[in-house]
Short mmCIF file of C-alpha atoms in Angstrom, two decimals:
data_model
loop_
_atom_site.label_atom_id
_atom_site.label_comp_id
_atom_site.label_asym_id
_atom_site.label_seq_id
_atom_site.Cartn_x
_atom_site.Cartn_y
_atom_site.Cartn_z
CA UNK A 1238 -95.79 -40.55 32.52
CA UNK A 1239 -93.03 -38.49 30.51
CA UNK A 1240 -92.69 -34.73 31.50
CA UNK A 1241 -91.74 -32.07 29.43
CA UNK A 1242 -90.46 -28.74 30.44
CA UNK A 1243 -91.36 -26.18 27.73
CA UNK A 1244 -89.26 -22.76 28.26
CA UNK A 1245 -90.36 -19.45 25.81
CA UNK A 1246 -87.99 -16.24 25.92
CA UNK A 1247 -89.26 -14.29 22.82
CA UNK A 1248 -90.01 -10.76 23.82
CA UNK A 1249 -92.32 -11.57 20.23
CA UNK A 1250 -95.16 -13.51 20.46
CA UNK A 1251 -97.19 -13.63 16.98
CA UNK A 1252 -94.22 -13.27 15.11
CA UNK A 1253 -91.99 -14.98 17.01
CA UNK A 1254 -90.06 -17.90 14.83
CA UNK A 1255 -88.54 -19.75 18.36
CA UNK A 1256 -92.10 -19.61 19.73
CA UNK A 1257 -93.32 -21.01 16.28
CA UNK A 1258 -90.71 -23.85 16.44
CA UNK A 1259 -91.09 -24.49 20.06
CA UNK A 1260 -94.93 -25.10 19.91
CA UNK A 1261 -94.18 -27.15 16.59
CA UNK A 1262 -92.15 -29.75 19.57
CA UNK A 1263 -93.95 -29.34 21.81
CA UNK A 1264 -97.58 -30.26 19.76
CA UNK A 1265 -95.55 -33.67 18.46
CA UNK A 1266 -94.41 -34.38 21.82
CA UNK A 1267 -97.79 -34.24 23.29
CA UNK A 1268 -99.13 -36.39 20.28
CA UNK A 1269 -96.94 -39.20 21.50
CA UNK A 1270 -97.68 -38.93 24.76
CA UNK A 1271 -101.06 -37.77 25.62
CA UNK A 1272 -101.17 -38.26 28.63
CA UNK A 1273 -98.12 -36.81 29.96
CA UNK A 1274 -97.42 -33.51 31.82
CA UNK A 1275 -96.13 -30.22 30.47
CA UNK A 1276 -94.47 -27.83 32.27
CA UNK A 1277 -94.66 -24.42 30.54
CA UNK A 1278 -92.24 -21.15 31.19
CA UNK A 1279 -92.94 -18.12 29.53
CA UNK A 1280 -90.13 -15.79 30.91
CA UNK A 1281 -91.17 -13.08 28.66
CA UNK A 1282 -94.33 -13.15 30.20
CA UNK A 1283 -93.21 -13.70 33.44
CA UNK A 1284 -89.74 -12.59 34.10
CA UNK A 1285 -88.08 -14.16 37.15
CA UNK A 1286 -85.96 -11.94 39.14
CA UNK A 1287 -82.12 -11.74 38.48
CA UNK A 1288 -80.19 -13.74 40.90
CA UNK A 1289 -79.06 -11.58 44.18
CA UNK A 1290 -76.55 -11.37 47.04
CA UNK A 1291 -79.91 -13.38 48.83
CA UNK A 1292 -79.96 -16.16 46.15
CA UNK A 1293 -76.39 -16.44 46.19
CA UNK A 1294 -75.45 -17.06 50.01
CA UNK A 1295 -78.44 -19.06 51.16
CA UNK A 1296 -77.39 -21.73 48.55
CA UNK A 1297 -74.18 -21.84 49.96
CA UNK A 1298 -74.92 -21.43 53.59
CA UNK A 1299 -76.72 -23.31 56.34
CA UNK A 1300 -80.87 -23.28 56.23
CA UNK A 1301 -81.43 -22.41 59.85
CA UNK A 1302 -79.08 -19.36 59.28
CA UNK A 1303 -81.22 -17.80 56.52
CA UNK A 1304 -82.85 -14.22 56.99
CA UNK A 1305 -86.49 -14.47 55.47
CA UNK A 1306 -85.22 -12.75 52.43
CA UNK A 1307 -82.64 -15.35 52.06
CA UNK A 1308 -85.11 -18.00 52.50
CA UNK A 1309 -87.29 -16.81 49.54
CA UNK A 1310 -84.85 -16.61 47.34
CA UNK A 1311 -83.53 -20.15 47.81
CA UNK A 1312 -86.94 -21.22 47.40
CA UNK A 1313 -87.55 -19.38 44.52
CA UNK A 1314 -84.31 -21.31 43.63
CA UNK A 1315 -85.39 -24.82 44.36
CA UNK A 1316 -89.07 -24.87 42.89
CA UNK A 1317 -86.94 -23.62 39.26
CA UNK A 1318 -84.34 -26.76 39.98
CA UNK A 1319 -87.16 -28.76 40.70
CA UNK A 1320 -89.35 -28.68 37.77
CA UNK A 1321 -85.80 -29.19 35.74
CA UNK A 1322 -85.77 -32.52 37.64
CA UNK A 1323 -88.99 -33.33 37.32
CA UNK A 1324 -88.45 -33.38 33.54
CA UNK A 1325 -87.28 -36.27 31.07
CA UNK A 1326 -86.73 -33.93 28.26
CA UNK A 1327 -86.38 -30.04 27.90
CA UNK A 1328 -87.01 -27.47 24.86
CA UNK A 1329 -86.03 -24.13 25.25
CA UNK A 1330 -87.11 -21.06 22.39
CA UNK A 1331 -84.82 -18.06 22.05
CA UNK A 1332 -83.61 -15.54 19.80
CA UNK A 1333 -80.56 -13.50 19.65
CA UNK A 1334 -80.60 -10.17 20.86
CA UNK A 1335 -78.05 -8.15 20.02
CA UNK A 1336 -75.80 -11.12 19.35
CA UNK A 1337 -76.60 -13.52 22.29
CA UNK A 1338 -79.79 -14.49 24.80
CA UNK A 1339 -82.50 -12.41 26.12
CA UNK A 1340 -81.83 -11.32 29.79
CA UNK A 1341 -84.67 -13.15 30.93
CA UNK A 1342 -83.47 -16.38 29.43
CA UNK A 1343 -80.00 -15.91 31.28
CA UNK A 1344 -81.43 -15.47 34.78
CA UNK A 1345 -83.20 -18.37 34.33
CA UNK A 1346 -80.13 -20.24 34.01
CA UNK A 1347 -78.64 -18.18 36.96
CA UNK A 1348 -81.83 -18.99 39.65
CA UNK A 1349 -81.15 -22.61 38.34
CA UNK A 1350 -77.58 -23.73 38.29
CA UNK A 1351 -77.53 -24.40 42.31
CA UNK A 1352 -74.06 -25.55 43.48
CA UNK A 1353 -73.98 -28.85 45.38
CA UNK A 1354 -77.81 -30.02 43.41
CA UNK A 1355 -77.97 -28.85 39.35
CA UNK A 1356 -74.22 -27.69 39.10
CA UNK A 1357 -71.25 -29.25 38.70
CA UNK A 1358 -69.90 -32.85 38.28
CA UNK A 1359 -72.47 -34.39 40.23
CA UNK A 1360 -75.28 -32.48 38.83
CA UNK A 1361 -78.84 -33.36 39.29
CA UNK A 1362 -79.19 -33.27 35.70
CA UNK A 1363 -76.51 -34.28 33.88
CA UNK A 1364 -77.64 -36.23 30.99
CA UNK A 1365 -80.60 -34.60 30.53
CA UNK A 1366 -82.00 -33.53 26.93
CA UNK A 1367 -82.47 -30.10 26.22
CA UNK A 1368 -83.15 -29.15 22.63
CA UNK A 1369 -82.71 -25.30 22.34
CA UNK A 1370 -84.62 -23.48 19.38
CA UNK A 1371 -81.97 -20.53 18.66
CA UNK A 1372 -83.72 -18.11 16.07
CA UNK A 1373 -81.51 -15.53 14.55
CA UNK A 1374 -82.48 -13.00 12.78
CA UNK A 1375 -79.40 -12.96 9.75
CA UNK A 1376 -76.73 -15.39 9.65
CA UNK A 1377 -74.19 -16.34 11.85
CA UNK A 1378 -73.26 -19.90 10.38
CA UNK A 1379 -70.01 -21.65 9.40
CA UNK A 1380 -67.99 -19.19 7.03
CA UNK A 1381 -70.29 -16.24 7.30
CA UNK A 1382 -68.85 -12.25 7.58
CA UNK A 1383 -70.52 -12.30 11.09
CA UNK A 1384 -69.62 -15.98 12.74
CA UNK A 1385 -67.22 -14.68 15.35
CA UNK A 1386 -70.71 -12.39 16.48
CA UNK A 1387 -72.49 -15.10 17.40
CA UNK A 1388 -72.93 -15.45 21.30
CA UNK A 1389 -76.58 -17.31 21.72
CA UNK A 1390 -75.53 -20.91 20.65
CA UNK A 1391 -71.86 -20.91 21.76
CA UNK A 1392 -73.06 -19.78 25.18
CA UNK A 1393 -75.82 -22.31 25.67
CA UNK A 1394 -74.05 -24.80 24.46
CA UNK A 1395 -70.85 -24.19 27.52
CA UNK A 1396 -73.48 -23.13 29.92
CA UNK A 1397 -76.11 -25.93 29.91
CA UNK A 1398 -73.45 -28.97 29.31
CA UNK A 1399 -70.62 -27.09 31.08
CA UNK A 1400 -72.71 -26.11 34.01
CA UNK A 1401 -75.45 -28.52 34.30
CA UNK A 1402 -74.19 -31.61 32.30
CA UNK A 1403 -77.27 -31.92 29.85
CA UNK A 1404 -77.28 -33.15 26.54
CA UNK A 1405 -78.00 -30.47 24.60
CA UNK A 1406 -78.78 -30.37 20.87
CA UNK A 1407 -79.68 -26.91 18.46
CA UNK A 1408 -82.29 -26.18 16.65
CA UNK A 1409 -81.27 -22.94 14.42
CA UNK A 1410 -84.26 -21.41 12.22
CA UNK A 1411 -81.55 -18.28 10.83
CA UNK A 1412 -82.01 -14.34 8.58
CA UNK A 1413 -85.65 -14.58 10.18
CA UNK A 1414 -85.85 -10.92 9.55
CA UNK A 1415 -85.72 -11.39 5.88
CA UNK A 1416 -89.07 -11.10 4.80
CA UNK A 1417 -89.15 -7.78 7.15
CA UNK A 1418 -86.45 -5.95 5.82
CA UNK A 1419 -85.45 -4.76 2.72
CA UNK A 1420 -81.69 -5.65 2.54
CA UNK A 1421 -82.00 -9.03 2.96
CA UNK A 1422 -84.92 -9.22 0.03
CA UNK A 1423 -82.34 -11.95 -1.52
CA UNK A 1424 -82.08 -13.74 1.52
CA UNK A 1425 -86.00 -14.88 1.46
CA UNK A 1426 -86.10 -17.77 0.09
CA UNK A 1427 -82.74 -19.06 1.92
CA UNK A 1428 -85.13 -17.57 5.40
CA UNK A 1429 -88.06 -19.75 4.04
CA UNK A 1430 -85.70 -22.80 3.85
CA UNK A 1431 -83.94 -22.01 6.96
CA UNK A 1432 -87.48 -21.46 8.64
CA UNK A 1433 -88.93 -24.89 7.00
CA UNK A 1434 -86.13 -27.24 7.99
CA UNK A 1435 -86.21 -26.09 11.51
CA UNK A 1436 -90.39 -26.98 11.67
CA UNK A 1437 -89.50 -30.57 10.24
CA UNK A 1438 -86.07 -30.94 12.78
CA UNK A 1439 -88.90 -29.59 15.81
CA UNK A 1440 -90.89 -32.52 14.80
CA UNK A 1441 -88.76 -35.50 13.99
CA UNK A 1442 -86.38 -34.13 17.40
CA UNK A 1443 -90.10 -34.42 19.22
CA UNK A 1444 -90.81 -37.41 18.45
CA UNK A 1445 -87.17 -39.27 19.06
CA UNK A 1446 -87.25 -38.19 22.25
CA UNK A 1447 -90.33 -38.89 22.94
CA UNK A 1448 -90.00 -42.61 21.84
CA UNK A 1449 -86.76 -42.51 24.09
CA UNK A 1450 -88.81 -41.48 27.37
CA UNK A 1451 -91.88 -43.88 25.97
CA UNK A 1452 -94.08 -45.23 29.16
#
């Protein structure tokens, strides 16, 4: 049966828009295939620790020359590889903070690009679909005073095709502080537009992939 890996970043949880749009996939993913497996990260929730010196050499050194701290932290290492293996398609909620990812979003990809297995030209998992719900609080777009600011999509996108080989496609719910602040008070209903379009891309991106990874 199909497996999807479900990552979360928001430090925000009830008003989180990337946790919103990410449940929105996830929910039409599992409608199509009931009886599949999910794989759920919360890193907010449970941070994993920023790659080390440890992390680092024992993935580039012989196993029977590992100290025991070495040897947790490649394992550590290989379980996060593993259940981005495991998966036929990935979805991935963040926000920007202060013009790119949360920290906790980045050492994720750090424990998980692993030379010689994820990264590089013979990667483990090139090809693989990762749709990545990037919720911004103004906007960053095409044209925009602040496009050269923004950092969150223009990262992913290098780091997950450039160091993994996925497929990677956006999902970008944008001014999601609109309704919260009272600059953007014009910028509502473009927010509630924004906001919309994203919930119907979660589902119709859900359920083409889903149909692609069909039983």
């Amino acid at each position: 049966m199909a497996t999807l890996l479900h990552i979360d970043s928001s430090a925000l949880y009830e008003n989180s828009v990337s946790r919103e749009v990410t449940g929105i996939f996830r929910k039409e993913w599992e409608s199509q295939h009931p009886g599949g497996t999910v794989i759920y990260r919360d890193l907010a929730a449970e941070p994993l620790p920023h790659l080390t010196e440890d992390g680092i050499v024992a993935a580039l050194t012989p196993v029977d020359t590992h100290t025991p701290a070495q040897t947790e932290a490649l394992a550590l290492r290989s379980a996060l590889a593993d259940e981005l293996e495991r998966a036929d398609v990935v979805v991935i909620g963040t926000p920007m903070y202060n013009f790119s990812l949360p920290s906790v979003l980045k050492a994720w990809i750090d424990q998980v690009a692993i030379v010689g297995r994820t990264l590089g030209e013979t990667s483990s998992v090139a090809g693989k679909p990762i749709t990545v719900v990037a919720a911004r609080g103004g906007g960053y777009g095409p044209g925009t005073p602040r496009e050269s600011y923004e950092f969150l999509t223009t990262y992913l996108e290098k780091a997950l095709t450039g160091l993994l080989g996925a497929e990677v496609d956006f999902i970008v719910p944008e001014l999601t502080l609109a309704r919260s602040q009272p600059a953007m008070a014009d910028l509502v209903d473009a927010a509630d537009a924004s906001r919309a379009k994203a919930r119907e891309d979660a589902v119709v991106k859900a359920k083409t992939l889903a149909a692609r990874f069909a039983a």
